[in-house]
Structures are given as structure tokens and as C-alpha cells.
XYZ file of C-alpha atoms in Angstrom:
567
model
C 0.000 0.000 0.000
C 1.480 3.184 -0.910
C 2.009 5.884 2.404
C 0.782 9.132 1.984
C 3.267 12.095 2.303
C 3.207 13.567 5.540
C 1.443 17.278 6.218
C 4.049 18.507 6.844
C 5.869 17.310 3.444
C 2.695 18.281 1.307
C 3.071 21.625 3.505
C 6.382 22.463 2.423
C 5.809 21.185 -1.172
C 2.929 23.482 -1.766
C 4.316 26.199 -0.165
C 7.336 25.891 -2.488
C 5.177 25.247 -5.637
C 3.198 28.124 -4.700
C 6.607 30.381 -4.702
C 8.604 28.931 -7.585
C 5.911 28.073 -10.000
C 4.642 31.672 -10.172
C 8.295 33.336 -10.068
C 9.292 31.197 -13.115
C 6.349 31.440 -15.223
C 7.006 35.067 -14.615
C 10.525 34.980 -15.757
C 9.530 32.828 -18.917
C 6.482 35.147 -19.787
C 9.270 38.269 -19.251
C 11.953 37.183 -21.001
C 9.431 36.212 -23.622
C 7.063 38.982 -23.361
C 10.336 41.257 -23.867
C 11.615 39.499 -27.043
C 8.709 39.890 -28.447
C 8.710 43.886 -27.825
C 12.340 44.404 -28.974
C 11.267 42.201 -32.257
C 8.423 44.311 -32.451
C 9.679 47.345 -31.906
C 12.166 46.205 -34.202
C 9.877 45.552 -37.223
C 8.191 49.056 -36.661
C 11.262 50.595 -37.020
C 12.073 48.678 -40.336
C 8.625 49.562 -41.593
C 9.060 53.392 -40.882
C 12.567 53.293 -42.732
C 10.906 51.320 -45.724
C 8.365 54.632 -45.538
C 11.093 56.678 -45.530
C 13.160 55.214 -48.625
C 9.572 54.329 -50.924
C 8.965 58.489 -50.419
C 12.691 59.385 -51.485
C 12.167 57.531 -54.553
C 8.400 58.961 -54.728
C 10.250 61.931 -54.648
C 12.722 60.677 -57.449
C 10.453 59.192 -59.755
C 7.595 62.218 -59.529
C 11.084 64.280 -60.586
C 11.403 62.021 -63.320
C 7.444 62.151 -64.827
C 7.853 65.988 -64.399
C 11.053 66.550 -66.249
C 9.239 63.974 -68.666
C 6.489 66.142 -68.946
C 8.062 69.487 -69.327
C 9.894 68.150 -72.562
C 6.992 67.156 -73.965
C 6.423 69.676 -76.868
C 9.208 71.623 -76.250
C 9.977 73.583 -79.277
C 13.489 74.022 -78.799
C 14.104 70.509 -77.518
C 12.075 68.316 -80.320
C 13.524 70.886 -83.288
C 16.878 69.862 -81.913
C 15.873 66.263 -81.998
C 14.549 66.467 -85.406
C 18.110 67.949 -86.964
C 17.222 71.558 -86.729
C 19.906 74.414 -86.095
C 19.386 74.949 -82.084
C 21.968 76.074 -80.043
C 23.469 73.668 -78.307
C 23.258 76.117 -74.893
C 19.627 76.385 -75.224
C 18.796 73.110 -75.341
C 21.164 71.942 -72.497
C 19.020 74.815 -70.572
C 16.736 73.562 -71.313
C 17.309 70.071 -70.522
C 18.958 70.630 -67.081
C 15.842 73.152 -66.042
C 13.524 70.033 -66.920
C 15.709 67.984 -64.734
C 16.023 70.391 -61.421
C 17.627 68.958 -58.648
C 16.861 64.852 -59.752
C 20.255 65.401 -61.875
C 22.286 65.044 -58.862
C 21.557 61.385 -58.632
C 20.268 60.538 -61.721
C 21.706 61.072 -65.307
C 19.225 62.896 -68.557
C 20.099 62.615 -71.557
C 18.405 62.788 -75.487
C 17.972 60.473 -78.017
C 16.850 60.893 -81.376
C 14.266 59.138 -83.496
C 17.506 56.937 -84.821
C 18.756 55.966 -81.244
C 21.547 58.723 -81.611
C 22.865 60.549 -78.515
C 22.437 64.097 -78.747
C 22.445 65.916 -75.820
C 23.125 64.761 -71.898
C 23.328 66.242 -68.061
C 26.415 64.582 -67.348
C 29.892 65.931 -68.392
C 30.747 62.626 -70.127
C 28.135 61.495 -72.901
C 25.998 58.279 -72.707
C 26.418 55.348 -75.137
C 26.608 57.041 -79.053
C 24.013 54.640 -80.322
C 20.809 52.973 -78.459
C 19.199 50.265 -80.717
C 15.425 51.233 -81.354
C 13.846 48.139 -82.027
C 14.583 46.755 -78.982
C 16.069 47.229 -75.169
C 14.479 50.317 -73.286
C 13.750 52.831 -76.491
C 11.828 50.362 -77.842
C 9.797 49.711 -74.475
C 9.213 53.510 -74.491
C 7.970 53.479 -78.132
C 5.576 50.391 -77.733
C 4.576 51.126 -73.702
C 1.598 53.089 -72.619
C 3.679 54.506 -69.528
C 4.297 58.314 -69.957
C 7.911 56.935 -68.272
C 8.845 53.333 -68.126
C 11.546 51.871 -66.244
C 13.638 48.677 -66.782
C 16.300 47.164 -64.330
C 20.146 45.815 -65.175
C 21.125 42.116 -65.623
C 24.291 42.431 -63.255
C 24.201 44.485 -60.619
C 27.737 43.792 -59.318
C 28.827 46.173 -62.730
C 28.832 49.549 -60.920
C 29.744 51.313 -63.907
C 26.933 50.734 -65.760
C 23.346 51.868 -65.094
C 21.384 50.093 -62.723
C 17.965 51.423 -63.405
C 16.809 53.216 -66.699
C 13.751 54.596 -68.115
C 13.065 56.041 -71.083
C 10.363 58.535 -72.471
C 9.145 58.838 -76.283
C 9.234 62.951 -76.945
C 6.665 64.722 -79.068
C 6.248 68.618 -81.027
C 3.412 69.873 -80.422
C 1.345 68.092 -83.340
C 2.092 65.110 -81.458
C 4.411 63.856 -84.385
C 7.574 61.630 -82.123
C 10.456 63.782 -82.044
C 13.031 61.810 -80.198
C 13.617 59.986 -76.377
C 14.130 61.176 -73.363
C 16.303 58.679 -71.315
C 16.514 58.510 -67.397
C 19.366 56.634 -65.773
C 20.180 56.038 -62.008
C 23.622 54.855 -61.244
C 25.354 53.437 -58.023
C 26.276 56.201 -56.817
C 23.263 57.908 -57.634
C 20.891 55.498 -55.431
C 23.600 55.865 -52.771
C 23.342 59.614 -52.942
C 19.208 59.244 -52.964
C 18.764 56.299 -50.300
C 21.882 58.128 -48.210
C 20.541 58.045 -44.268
C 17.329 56.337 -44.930
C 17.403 53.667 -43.621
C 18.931 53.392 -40.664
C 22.563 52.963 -39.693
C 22.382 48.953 -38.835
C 20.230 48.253 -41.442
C 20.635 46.773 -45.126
C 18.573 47.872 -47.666
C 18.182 45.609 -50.789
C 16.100 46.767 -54.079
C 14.823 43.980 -56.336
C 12.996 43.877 -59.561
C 9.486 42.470 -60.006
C 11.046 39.685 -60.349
C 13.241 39.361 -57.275
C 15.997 40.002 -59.430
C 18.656 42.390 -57.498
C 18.350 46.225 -58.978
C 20.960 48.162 -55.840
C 22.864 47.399 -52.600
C 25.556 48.890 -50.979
C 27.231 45.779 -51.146
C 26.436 44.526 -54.706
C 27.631 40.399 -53.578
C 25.628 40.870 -50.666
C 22.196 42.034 -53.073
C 23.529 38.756 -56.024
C 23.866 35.883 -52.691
C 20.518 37.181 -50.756
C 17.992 37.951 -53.970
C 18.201 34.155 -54.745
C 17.798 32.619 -51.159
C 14.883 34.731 -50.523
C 12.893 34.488 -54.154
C 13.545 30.654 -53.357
C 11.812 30.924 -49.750
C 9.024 32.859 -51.265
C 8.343 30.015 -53.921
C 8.719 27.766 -51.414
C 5.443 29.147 -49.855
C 8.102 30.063 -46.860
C 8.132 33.539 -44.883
C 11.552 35.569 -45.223
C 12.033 35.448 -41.436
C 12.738 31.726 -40.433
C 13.203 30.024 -36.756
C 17.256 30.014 -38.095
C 17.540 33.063 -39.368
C 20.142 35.404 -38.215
C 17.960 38.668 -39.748
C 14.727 40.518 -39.871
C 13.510 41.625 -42.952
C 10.903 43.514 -43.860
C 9.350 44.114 -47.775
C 7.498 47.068 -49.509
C 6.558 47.054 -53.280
C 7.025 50.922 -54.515
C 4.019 50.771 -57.203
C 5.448 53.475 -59.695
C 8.373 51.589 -60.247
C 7.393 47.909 -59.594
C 10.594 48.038 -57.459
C 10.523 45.708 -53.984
C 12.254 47.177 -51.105
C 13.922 44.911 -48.881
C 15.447 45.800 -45.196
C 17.451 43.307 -43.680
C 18.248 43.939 -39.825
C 20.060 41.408 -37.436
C 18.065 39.739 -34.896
C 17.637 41.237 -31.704
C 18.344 38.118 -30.018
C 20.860 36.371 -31.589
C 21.359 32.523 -30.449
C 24.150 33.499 -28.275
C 22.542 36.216 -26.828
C 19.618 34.110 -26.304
C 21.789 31.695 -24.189
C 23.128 34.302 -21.745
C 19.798 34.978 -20.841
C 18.652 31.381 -20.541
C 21.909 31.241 -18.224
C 21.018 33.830 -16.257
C 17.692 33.149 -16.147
C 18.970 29.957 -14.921
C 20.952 30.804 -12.028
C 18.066 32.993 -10.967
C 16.142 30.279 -10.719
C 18.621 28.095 -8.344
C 18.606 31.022 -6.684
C 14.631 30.820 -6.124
C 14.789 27.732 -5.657
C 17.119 27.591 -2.601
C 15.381 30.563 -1.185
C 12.182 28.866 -1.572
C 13.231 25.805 -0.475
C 14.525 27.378 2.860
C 11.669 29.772 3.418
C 9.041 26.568 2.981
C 10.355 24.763 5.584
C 10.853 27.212 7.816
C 7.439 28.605 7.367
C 6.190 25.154 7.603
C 7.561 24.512 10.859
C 6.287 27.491 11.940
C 3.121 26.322 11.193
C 3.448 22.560 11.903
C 4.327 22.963 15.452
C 0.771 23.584 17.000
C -1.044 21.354 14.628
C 1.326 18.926 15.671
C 0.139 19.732 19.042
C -3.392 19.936 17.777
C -3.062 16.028 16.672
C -1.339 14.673 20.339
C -4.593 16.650 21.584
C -6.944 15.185 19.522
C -5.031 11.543 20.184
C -5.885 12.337 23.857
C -9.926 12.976 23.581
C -10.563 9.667 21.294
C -8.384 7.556 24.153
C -11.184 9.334 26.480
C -8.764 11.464 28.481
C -10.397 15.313 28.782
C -7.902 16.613 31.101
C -5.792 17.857 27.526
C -5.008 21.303 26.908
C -3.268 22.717 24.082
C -1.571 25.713 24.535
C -2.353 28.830 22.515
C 0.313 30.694 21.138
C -0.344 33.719 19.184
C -3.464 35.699 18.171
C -3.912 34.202 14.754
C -5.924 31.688 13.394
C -3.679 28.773 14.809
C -4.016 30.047 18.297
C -7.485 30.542 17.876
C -7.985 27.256 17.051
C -5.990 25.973 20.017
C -8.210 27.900 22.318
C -11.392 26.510 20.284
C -9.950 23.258 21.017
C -9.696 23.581 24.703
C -13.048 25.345 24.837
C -14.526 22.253 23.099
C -12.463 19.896 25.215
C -14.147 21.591 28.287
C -17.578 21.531 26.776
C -17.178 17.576 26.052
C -16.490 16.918 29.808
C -19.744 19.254 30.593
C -21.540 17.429 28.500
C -20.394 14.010 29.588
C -20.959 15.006 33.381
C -25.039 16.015 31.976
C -24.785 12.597 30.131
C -24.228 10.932 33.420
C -26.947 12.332 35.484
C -29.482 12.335 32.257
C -28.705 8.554 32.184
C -29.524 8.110 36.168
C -32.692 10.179 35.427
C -33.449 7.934 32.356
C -33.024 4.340 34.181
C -35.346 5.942 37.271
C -37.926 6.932 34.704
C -37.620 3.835 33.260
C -38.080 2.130 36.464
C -41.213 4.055 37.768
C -42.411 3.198 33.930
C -42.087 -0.600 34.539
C -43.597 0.155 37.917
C -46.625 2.202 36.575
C -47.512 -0.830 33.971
C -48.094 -3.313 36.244
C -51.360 -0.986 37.607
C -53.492 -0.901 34.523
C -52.866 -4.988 34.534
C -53.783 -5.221 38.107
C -56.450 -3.132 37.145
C -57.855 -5.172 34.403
C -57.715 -8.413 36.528
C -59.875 -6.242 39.014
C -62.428 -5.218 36.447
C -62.637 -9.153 35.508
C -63.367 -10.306 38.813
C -66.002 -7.358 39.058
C -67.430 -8.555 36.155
C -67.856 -12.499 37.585
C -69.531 -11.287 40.489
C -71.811 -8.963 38.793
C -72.656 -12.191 36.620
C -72.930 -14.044 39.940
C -75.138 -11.518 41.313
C -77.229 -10.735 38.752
C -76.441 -7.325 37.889
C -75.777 -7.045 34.003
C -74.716 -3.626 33.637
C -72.059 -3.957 36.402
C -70.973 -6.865 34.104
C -71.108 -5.237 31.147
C -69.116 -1.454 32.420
C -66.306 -4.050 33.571
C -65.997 -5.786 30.850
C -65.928 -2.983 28.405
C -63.517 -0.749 30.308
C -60.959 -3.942 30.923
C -61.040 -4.405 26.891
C -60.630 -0.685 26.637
C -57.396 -0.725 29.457
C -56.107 -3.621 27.312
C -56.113 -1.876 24.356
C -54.421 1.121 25.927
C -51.706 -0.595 26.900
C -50.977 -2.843 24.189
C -47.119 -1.873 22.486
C -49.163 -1.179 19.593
C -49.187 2.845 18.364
C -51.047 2.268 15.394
C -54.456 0.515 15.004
C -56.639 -0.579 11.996
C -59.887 1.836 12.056
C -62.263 -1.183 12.472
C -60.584 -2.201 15.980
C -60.641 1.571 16.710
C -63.990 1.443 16.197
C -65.118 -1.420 17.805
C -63.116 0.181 21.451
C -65.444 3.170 20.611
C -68.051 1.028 20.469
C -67.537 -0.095 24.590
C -67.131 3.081 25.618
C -70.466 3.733 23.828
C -72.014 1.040 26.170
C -70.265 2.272 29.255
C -71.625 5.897 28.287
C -74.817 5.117 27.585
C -75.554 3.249 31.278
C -74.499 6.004 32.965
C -76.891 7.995 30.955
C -79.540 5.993 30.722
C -79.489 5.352 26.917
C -79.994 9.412 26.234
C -78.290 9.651 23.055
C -77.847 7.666 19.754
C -74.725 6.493 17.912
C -74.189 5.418 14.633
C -70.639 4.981 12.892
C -70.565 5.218 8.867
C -67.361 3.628 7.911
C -66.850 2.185 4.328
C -66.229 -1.769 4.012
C -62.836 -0.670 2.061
C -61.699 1.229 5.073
C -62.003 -1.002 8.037
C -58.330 -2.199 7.373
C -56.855 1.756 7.705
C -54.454 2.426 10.344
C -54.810 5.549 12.642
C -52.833 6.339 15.994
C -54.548 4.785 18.778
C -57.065 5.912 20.590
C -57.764 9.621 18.867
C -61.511 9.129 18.515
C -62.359 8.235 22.134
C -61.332 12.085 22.956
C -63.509 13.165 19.991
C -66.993 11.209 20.991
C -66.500 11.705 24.793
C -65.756 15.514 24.245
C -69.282 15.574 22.081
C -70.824 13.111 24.582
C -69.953 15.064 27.617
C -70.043 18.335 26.236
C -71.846 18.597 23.299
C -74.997 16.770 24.366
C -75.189 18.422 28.109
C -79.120 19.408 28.503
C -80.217 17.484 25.173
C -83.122 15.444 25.723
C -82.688 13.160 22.082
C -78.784 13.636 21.596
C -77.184 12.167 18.672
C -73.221 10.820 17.933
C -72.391 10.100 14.675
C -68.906 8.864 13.216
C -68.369 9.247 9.551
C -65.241 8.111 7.877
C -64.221 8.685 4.049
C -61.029 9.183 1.551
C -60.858 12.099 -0.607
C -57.317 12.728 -2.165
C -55.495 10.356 -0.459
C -56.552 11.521 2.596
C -58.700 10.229 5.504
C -61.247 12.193 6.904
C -62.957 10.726 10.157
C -65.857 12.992 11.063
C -67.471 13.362 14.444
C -70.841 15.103 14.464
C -73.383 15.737 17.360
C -76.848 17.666 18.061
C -76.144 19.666 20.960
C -75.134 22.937 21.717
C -72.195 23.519 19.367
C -68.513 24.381 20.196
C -67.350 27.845 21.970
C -66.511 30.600 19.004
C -63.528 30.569 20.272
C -62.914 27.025 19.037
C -65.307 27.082 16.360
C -62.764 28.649 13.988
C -61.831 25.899 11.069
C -58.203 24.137 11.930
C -57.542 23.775 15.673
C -54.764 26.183 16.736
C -54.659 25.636 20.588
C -51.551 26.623 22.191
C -50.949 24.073 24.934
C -53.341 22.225 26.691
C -56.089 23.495 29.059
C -58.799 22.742 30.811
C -61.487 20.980 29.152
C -60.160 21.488 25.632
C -57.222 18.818 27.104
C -58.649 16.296 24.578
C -58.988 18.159 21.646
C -55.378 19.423 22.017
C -53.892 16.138 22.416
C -55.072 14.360 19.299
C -54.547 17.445 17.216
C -50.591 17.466 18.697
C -50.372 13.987 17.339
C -51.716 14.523 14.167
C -49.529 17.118 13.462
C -46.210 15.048 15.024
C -47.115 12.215 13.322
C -47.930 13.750 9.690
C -46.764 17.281 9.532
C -48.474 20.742 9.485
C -50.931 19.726 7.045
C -53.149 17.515 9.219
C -54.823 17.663 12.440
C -58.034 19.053 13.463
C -60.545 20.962 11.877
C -63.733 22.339 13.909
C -66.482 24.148 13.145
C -70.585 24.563 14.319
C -73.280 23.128 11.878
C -76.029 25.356 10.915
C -78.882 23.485 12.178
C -76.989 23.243 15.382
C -74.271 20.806 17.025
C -70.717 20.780 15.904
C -68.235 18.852 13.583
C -64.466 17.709 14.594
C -63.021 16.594 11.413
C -59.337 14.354 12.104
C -57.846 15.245 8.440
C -54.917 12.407 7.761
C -52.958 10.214 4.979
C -54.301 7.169 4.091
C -52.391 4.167 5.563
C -52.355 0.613 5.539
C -50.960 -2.013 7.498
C -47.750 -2.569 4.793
C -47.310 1.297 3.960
C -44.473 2.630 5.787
C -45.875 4.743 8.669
C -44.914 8.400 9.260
């Protein structure tokens, strides 16, 4: 059989549990509540910078659409274009006024309808000859974009333009003139992007198709473009459980360009296990702490239950000279004194137990004693009767007889009685009644063939008749007694009814509501008192005058038979 930890173990346990388990599901929810606020303040900051770099090239490429739009119809620029004899000067004018400030990272220059340079914003001139029929003239010729912009193939060549976009110029008829072509360089998205995005950030620009357009680092932008086009195919999000970085996207829509930040984690796995460690050795830290504080506090607090117990042990080996002492005001020591108060209260009550038990056994006796009278009695009455016989005298004989069967049925063990036997004892006392009064009165019982069986507490009619008999028919010259039993409901109603003068109003009120017993009423208040102890509040006795004169006692009670369970 397995043994049961000790109180004082399961004490100390769940006062430990109840300081460690709290302290480290705080540290875990802290350490991981606070990772997840660095990462998230993290990621805000990389979505701000992203803001910040998509409106620099907002800026950029609403510089570009407006320098695209001023050319359009520009006399002096499309008569150049088309061979006429502008000045060189003018047309550079005004070129680098259509430009404005976008020329210091970004590089203008014209084409004619041949794919000829002509004229440029840079000191050194673009490539002589652009083909028309394809590359980015031809994508301005064919496209529906006022300004359309294509990306290089290799972005590790810094020399060469990284992102160009080209514009198909018109006269004023509408009749193509030439191309206006818009290039961004290395240095020129360094010089735009500059302080952007952050000092320990990385910012990565990539095509529409993931295909690397600018980094600072041009390996870094050719190694990390493929890796993360790969984890997006993959159905896989850019920030992985092994990743070392953060990243964050943003798709500029003029330009189709993606914006990638890369940041390094704020947790990095090493940094990660430092605070593991240290959360660690916090926790052996609690835990001796906890482990010291638990048992002190539940020695503290096993001491006096201890006592407690050895008191307890005391009282169930009978001994109530114990006492616990109390130390302290709190609970503990209250219960200490409760437990000496109770201890005191438990020899009281065993000292009452012993003189209640004396007074029981001498009760009992003078009960033993008082039975043997009503049998002494009843022998009397039967001798009376033989001599009455003897000499002659029949209603001697008869007064005898009836009142020994009535003492016998007093004191038989019996409580309950079927109603026919009850009836048939009311039926001597009848006889003895009627030779005293010299056959005054009438009686008649009305009780139902399917009745006779029903039990009823002994002896509650006898009050009923002899209270009408004696009361009710005092000064009637043709009294009458009747008994009427019936069932309504479930429940028994026996009915005594007389002739004679009625009941007091005082009594004549409907259900019987006497106090305590008094006077001449002693009858009517016994049976009523055990009606109502034997079958509750809802039975008993109900009393009232009849109109033509006389009164009615109703007994109101369940219907029982000899193998229903009794009340």
C-alpha cells in the first residue's frame, strides 16, 4: 500500500510550488514577453525606414514624370531632336531646367528618333548609339507609360546603369520627335537612399522579379535575392526560426521596385543563451530561497497542529484533562483555544450525560412500575365482572368488561391501530356511556367496508366522541353521535358530528390552533398534537358549528395501511 506524504511534506511542497511556479512562469512570460517587444519594436522601425526610402524615390520618380512632362512639346528641344539648327546652350538649358535637382543622382540625356545621342546632363556622354527596335527605347515606343523603367542584368557592374527609363518625346502636333532617357547609377541610389534607412540596417532593391536592382554591397544584393525568391516560392516567410535577420518588404508601385530591409536579430542565439543562463541561475537562486523559506514557514506552522493532533489523540483515548496551549493571536491560536473550549464543553456534556442517564433508568423504572397498575387493574375489572354475573347485575358486568377491553387496548405496544378495531373500542365506551346515561343519546358509525383495514394512531376518537358526549350533548333530551369516515385525495377524513349545543366561538374557527393544553379542551389538544407530530403541518383538526346546530371535529390524515411505511 502506498504511504501518503506527511502534512508537513505536502506543507512544504505546496508552499514551495506556490513560490517557484509563479516566479518562473514570470521569468519565462518576461523574457518572452520582452523578445517579443524588442522584435516588435524592431519591425516598426524597419517599416518606418521602408516609408522613408519608398517616399525618397516617390520623390525621385515624380522628378522624373515631371522633367518627362516638361519636354513634352518643347519647341526648342524636339527641333533639336529632329536635326534643326538649335543652339546647343539652349537646349542643355533647357534640358537641365527640366531635370532640377533629380540630376544630382540621376543622369538625362536625349535620343533621337535613330537611337543617336544628342544631348546629356552629365559631363561625359551616354552610349553614341541605343538600338530602337529593342532594349528600353523600344519599351518607351511600344509602352503606354508616360515613363517606363527597366532594371540591369548584373548588378555587381557599378559602372553601368542600374535602373533606366526612357520617355518617347513629341512637337506639339504630337508627331515623335526623339527619347528622353533617365538613368540612375550606383552612386546615384547611394546619394538618394543616403541616411534612410537606418545605420544597422541593409537595404536591398529587387525587380518584379526578385531580381537584385541596388545594394551597398552589390555580392551581398547577387547571394541574398536568390535565397529569398527561393523561400518565397517555397510558400516560406523571409524570417525563419534560423535566421540570423529581420527583414521587412514594400513594393514601390510606380516603379514595380521591392524594397527589402534586412536587420540582425535582436536576439541572436548566443545572446539568447546568456539569458537562458542567467535566467537559470536565478532560478537556483529561487529555488534555494524557496526551499529554505518553505520549511521554515512550515515549521512554523506545523508545530501547533502537531500539538493539535497529540490533543486530539488524547480525547478519542477518552482522556479530557488535555489542553493545548495557545500561542499567538492568529488563526492557529485561535484554534488551540477553540480546542480547549470544546475539550471543556465535552467533559460538561459528559458530566449532563451521566446524570441524564440516572434520570433515564429511574424513569424507566417508575415506567415498569406504573404498567403493572393498569394490569392489576384489568384483573380487578374481571373479577367485578364475575360477580356482577354471579349476582345478577348485568350492567355492572357489562361497564367491567368494556372498560378492561378498553385498558387492554391502551396498553398494548401497539401505536397504530386498523380503524375497524378503533372502532369497535369506541363502540364499549359507547355502552359504558350510555348506562351512565340511561341510553340518552344515539350512535351510529358510517365507515366504508374498504376502510375497516386503515391504520390511525390509537385511541384519537375516544377524545372526539367523549368531548361531544360530555359536552356537546349536556341538557339534550334526544342527543345524537355520529362517526363518519371517508377518503378524498389520499386523505382520511374521520368525522365526528353531534346535536347539541355547538362548540365555543372561540374554538369554532376551522383548523384547531390551541396553544398548549387546558382545561377541558385537554382532549382536543392532544389528538390534534399527534396529528400534526405524526404527519406534519398539514393535518390535524378541523372544527367548526353546523347550521342546524351541534358541531363537527373533522381528524384530516394520509391514508395508511398495514404494509405502507408509517410516518
Amino acid at each position: 500500500m502506498r504511504r501518503t506524504p506527511s502534512f508537513r511534506r505536502r506543507l512544504a511542497a505546496g508552499f514551495l510550488a506556490a513560490s517557484l511556479i509563479p516566479l518562473l512562469a514570470c521569468s519565462a512570460m518576461m523574457l518572452q514577453i520582452f523578445r517579443l517587444r524588442m522584435a516588435s519594436e524592431a519591425e516598426r522601425e524597419m517599416t518606418e525606414y521602408l516609408d522613408t526610402a519608398s517616399r525618397a524615390l516617390d520623390g525621385a520618380f515624380g522628378a522624373f514624370s515631371q522633367a518627362a512632362a516638361r519636354l513634352q512639346g518643347n519647341a526648342v528641344v524636339t527641333s533639336a531632336l529632329a536635326g534643326g539648327g538649335e543652339e546647343d546652350t539652349r537646349v542643355n538649358g533647357e534640358l537641365f531646367t527640366a531635370a532640377g535637382q533629380a540630376r544630382g543622382y540621376a543622369s538625362f540625356d536625349l535620343y533621337d528618333l535613330q537611337g543617336r545621342w544628342r544631348y546629356s546632363t552629365r559631363q561625359t556622354p551616354g552610349e553614341e548609339q541605343l538600338p530602337t527596335s529593342w532594349g528600353v527605347l523600344h519599351a518607351a515606343s511600344k509602352g503606354r507609360e508616360p515613363l517606363r523603367f527597366t532594371a540591369c542584368e548584373d548588378v555587381t557592374d557599378t559602372a553601368a546603369p542600374l535602373l533606366q527609363g526612357a520617355a518617347l518625346l513629341a512637337d506639339r502636333t504630337g508627331r515623335p520627335a526623339g527619347y528622353l532617357l533617365i538613368s540612375i547609377y550606383h552612386v546615384g541610389f547611394r546619394q538618394l537612399l543616403e541616411g534612410k534607412y537606418g545605420t544597422q540596417n541593409e537595404l536591398v532593391l529587387l525587380s518584379p522579379y526578385w531580381r537584385p536592382v541596388y545594394c551597398v554591397q552589390p555580392s551581398l544584393a547577387d547571394a541574398l535575392a536568390p535565397r529569398l525568391r527561393s523561400r518565397l516560392l517555397a510558400g516560406q516567410g523571409l524570417d525563419g526560426p534560423a535566421e540570423e535577420f529581420l527583414y521587412a518588404v514594400a513594393r514601390h508601385e510606380e516603379s514595380g521596385l521591392y524594397l527589402v530591409l534586412r536587420r540582425p536579430q535582436v536576439f541572436t542565439e548566443e545572446t539568447i543563451r546568456l539569458l537562458h543562463t542567467v535566467s537559470l541561475g536565478c532560478a537556483v537562486v529561487c529555488v534555494v530561497l524557496s526551499i529554505f523559506m518553505s520549511l521554515t514557514l512550515s515549521r512554523q506552522m506545523f508545530r501547533p497542529i502537531q500539538r493539535l493532533r497529540q490533543g486530539i489523540g488524547e480525547v478519542e483515548r477518552n482522556n479530557l484533562d488535555v489542553w493545548v496551549p495557545a500561542e499567538g493571536e492568529d488563526e492557529l491560536g485561535e484554534l488551540a483555544r477553540r480546542f480547549n473550549n470544546m475539550v471543556e464543553a465535552l467533559k460538561r456534556n459528559r458530566e449532563d450525560l451521566v446524570a441524564n442517564q440516572k434520570e433515564l433508568n429511574q424513569a424507566q423504572i417508575r415506567m415498569l412500575q406504573a404498567q403493572l397498575n393498569p394490569h392489576f387493574l384489568c384483573n380487578t375489572l374481571d373479577t367485578m365482572k364475575w360477580i356482577s354475573k354471579i349476582n345478577k347485575v348485568p350492567q355492572v358486568a357489562v361497564m367491567s368488561t368494556n372498560l378492561a377491553d378498553i385498558l387492554r387496548f391502551c396498553i398494548s405496544p401497539e401505536e397504530f391501530a386498523p380503524l375497524d378495531r378503533e372502532m369497535e373500542i369506541l363502540e364499549r365506551y359507547i355502552e359504558i356511556q350510555k348506562i351512565r346515561m340511561s341510553e340518552a343519546f344515539t350512535f351510529d358509525i358510517d365507515l366504508p367496508e374498504e376502510l375497516e383495514g386503515c391504520l390511525i394512531p390509537k385511541m384519537i376518537l375516544q377524545p372526539l366522541v367523549e368531548n361531544a358526549v360530555l359536552h356537546g350533548l349536556e341538557g339534550v333530551e334526544r342527543g345524537m353521535v355520529e362517526v363518519r369516515v371517508r377518503e378524498e385525495a389520499g386523505m382520511l377524513r374521520i368525522t365526528v358530528r353531534d346535536n347539541g349545543v355547538g362548540l365555543p366561538p372561540e374554538l369554532a374557527v376551522g383548523r384547531h390552533r390551541s396553544e398548549g393544553p387546558a382545561g377541558k379542551h385537554l382532549g382536543l389538544y392532544n389528538v390534534n398534537t399527534i396529528l400534526t407530530k405524526y404527519y406534519g403541518e398539514s393535518c390535524g383538526l378541523f372544527l367548526e358549528n353546523e347550521p342546524g346546530g351541534g358541531a363537527a371535529v373533522t381528524a384530516v390524515l394520509p391514508v395508511r395501511w398495514e404494509e405502507d411505511e408509517r410516518c
